[in-house]
C-alpha positions as a Python dict, from the first residue, in 0.01 Angstrom:
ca = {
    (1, 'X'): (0, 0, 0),
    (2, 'X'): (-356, -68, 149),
    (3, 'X'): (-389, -459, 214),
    (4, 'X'): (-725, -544, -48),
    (5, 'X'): (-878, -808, 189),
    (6, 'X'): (-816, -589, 501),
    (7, 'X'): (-981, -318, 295),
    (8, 'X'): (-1301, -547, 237),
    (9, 'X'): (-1277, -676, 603),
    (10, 'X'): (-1340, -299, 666),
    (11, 'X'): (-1616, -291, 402),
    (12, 'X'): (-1810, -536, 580),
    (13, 'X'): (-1768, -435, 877),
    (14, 'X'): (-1862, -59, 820),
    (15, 'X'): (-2202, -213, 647),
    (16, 'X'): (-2287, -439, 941),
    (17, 'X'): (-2219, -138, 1163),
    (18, 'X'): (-2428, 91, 1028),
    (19, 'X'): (-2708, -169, 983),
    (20, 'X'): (-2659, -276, 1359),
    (21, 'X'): (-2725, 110, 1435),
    (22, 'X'): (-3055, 95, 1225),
    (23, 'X'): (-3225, -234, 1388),
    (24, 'X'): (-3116, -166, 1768),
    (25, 'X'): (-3245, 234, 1671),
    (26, 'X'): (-3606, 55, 1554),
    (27, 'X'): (-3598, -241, 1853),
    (28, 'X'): (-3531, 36, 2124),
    (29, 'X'): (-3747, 349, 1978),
    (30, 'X'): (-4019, 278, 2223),
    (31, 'X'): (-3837, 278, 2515),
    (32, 'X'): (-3656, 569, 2374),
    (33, 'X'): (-3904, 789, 2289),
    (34, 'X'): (-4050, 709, 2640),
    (35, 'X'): (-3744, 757, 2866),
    (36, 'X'): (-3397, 918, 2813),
    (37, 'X'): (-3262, 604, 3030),
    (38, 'X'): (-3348, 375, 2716),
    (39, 'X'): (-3169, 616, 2479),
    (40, 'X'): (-2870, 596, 2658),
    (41, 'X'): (-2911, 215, 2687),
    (42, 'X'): (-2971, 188, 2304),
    (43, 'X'): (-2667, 390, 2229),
    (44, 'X'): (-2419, 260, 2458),
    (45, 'X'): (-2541, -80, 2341),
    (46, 'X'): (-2461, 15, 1958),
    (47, 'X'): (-2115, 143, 2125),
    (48, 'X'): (-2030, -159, 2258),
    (49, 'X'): (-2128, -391, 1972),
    (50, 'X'): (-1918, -158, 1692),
    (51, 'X'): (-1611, -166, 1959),
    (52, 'X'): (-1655, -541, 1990),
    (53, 'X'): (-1694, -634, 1581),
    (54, 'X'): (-1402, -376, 1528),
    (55, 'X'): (-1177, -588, 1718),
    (56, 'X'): (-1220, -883, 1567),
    (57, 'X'): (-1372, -750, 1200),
    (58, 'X'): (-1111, -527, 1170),
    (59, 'X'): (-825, -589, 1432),
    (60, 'X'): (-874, -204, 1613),
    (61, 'X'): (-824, -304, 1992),
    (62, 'X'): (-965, 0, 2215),
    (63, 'X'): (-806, 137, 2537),
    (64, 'X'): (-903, 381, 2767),
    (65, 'X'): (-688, 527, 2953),
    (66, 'X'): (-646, 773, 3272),
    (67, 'X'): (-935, 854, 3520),
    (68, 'X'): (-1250, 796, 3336),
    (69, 'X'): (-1449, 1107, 3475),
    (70, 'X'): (-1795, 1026, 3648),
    (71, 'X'): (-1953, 1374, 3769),
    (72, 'X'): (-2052, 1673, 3667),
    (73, 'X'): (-1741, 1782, 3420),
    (74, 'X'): (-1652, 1896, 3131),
    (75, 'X'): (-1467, 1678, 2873),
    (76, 'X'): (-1279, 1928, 2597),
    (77, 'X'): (-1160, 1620, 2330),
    (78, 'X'): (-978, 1574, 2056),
    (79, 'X'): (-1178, 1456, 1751),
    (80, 'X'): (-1000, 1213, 1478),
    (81, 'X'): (-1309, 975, 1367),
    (82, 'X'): (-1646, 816, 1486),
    (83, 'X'): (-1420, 598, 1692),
    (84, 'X'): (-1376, 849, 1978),
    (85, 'X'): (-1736, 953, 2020),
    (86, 'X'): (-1820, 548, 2093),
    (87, 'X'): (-1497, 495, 2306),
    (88, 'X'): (-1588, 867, 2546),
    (89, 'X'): (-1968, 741, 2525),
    (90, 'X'): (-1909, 382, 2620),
    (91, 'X'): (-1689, 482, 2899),
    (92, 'X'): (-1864, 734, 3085),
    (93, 'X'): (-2169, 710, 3274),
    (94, 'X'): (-2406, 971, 3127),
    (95, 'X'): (-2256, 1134, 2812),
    (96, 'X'): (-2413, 1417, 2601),
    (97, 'X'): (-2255, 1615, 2306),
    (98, 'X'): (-2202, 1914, 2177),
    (99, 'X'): (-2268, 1862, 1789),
    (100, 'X'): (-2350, 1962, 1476),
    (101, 'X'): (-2683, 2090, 1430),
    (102, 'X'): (-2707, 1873, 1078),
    (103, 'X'): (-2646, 1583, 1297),
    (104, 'X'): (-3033, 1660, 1463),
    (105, 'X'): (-3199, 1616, 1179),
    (106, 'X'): (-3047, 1240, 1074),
    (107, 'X'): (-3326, 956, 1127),
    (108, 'X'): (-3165, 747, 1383),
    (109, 'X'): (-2902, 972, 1532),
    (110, 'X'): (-3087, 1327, 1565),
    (111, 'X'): (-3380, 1140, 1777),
    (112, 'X'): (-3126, 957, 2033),
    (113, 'X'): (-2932, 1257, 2046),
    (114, 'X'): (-3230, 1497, 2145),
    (115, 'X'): (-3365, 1210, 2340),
    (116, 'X'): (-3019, 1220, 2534),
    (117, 'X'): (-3024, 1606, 2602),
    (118, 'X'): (-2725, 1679, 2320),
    (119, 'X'): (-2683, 2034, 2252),
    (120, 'X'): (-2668, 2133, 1851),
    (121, 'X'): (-2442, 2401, 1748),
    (122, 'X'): (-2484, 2610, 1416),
    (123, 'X'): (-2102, 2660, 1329),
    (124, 'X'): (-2174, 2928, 1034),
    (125, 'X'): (-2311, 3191, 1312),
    (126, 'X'): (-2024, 3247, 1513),
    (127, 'X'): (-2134, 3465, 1786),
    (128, 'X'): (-2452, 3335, 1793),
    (129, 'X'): (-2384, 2972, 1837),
    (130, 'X'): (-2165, 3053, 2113),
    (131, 'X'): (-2482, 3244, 2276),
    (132, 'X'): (-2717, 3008, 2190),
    (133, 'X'): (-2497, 2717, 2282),
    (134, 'X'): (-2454, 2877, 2668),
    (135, 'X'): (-2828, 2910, 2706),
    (136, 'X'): (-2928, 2528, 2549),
    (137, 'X'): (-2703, 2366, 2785),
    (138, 'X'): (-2833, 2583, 3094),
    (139, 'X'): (-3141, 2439, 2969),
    (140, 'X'): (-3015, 2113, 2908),
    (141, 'X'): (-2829, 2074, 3333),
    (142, 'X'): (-3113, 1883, 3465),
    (143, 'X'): (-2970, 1564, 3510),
    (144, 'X'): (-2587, 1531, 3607),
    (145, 'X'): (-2364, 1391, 3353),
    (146, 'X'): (-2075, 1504, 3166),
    (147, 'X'): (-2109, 1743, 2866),
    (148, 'X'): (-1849, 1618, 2584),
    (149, 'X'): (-1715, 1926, 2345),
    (150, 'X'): (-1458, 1901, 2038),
    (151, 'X'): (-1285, 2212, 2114),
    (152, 'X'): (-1153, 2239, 1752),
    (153, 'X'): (-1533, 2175, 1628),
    (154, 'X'): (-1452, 1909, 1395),
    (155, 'X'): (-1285, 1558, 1294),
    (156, 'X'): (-911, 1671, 1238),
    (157, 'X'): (-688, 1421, 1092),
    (158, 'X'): (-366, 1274, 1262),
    (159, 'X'): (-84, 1560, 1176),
    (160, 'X'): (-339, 1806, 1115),
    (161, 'X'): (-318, 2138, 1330),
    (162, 'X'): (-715, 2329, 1337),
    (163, 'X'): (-701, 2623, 1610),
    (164, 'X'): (-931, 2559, 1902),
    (165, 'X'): (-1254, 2754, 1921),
    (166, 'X'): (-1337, 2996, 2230),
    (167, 'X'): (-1649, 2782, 2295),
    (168, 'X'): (-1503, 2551, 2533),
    (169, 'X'): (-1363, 2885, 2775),
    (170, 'X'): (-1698, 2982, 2749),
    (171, 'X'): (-1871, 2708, 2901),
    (172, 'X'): (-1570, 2658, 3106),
    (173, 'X'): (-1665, 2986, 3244),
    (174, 'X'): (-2018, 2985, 3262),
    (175, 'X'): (-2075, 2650, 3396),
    (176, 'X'): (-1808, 2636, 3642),
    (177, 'X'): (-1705, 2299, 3652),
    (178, 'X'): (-1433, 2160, 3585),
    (179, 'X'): (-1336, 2055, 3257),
    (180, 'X'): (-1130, 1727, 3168),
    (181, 'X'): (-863, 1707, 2859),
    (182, 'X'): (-933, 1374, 2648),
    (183, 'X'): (-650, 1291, 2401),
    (184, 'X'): (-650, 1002, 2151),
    (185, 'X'): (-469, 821, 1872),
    (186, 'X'): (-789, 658, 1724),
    (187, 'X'): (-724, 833, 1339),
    (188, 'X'): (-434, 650, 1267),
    (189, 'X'): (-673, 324, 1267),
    (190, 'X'): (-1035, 487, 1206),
    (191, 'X'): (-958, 769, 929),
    (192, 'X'): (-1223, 1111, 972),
    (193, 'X'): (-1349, 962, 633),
    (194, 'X'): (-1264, 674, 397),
    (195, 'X'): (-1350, 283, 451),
    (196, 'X'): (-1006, 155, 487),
    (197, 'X'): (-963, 51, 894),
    (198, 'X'): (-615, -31, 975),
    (199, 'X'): (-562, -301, 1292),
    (200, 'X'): (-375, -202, 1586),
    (201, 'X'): (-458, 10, 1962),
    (202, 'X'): (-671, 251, 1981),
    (203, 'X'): (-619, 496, 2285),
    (204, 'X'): (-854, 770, 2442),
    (205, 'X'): (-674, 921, 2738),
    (206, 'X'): (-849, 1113, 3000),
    (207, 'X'): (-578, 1393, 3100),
    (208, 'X'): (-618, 1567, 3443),
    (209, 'X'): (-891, 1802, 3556),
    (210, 'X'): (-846, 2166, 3480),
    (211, 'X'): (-1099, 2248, 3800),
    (212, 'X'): (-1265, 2636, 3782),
    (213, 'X'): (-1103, 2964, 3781),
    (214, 'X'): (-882, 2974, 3511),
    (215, 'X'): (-799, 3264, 3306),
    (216, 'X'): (-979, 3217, 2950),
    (217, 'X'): (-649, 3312, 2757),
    (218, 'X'): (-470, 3107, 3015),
    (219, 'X'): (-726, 2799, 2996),
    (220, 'X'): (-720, 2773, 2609),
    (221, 'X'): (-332, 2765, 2582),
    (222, 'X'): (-345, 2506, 2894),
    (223, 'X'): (-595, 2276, 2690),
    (224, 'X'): (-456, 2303, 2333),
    (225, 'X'): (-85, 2217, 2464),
    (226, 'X'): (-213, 1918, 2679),
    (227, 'X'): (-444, 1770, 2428),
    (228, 'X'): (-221, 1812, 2147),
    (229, 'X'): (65, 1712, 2298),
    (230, 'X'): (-52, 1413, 2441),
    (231, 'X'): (-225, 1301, 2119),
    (232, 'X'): (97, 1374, 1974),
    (233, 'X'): (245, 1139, 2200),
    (234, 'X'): (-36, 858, 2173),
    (235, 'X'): (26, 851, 1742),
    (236, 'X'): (380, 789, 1801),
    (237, 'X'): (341, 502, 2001),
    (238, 'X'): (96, 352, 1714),
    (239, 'X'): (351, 422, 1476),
    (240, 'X'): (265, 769, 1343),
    (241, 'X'): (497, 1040, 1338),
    (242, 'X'): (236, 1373, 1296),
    (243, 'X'): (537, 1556, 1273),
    (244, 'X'): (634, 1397, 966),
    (245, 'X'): (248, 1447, 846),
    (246, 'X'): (233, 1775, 961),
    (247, 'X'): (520, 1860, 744),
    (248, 'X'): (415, 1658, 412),
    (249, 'X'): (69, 1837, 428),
}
């Protein structure tokens, strides 16, 4: 049974979150608009702030874990909540995402993101995305930084199973860098949707490098065992058996 005043904790806190992302998207849209370097100031500032009131709003403690990757990589992660995208943005230097096209058009978030070279995806066209995808972030490698993908193209709840899409291989291949595993835990605090925020550690754990030359068939089943397994092995250690979920669902 959900604890009520942990549930309004988590009420509050969502609402001063979201109203924390609206004032520091007004204070820094001229710097914004002007550079890319005061985009990614603006949103690694709104990172840190909703990872500091989540502590102690909500009681979620963050943690990230293995080598945080600094060059010019790609990061295939797992994708549970809005939780991971701050945690993988606040720890890496120059972050950009693969997202959802619908995403572009929001006020606050579609102008950071363009202003921070994210690439948006159209998931209904298949083929087409993939294509298009290749050819924005060619267009997009001006600057170093690491290029963040959710391989399985969407929030997928702790216990959940989604297949992973052949995106990833493709920039894997077409890039030719190499590309770093992320698993995490953060769902069993931060649900995919809902208000309800449960206290406890929050993990995001940077696996090792998968460098270039890997077979695509070979590359997919070597990322979707890693990352799954190792998320796997994050939930149990909050407490979560996805076993046991996978099972019930």
């Amino acid at each position: 049974m959900k604890n009520p005043i942990q549930w309004l904790r988590s009420l509050v806190f969502i609402t001063q979150m979201y109203l924390a992302m609206l004032v520091l998207g007004i204070v820094f849209a001229p710097w914004a608009l002007a550079s890319p370097k005061g985009a990614r100031i603006a949103c690694k500032s709104f990172a840190r702030w909703a990872l500091w009131t989540a502590r102690w709003m909500v009681g979620i403690r963050t943690e990230v874990r293995g080598q945080v990757p600094t060059g010019e990589v790609i990061i295939a992660a797992k994708h549970q909540s809005f939780l991971d995208i701050m945690i993988i943005f606040n720890a890496v230097p120059s972050a950009r995402f693969i997202m959802k096209r619908e995403l572009m058009w929001t006020p606050v978030i579609g102008v950071y993101a363009k202003r921070l070279g994210c690439v948006p995806v159209n998931r209904g066209k298949r083929g087409a995305a993939i294509a298009k995808m290749v050819k924005d972030v060619a267009k997009e490698t001006k600057e170093p930084g690491q290029l963040i993908i959710y391989s399985q193209g969407t929030r997928v709840a702790p216990g959940a199973r989604k297949p992973y899409k052949i995106g990833t291989a493709v920039l894997y291949e077409g890039l030719k860098q190499p590309c770093v595993p992320a698993a995490t835990n953060v769902g069993v605090f931060w649900p995919r949707t809902g208000i309800y925020r449960k206290p406890g550690l929050a993990v995001v754990e940077f696996l090792e490098a998968m460098e270039p030359g890997i077979g695509r068939n070979d590359f997919m089943e070597q990322l979707e065992r890693r990352v799954e397994d190792r998320s796997d092995a994050l939930m149990r250690e909050a407490g979560f058996d996805p076993g046991q979920a996978a099972v019930q669902a």
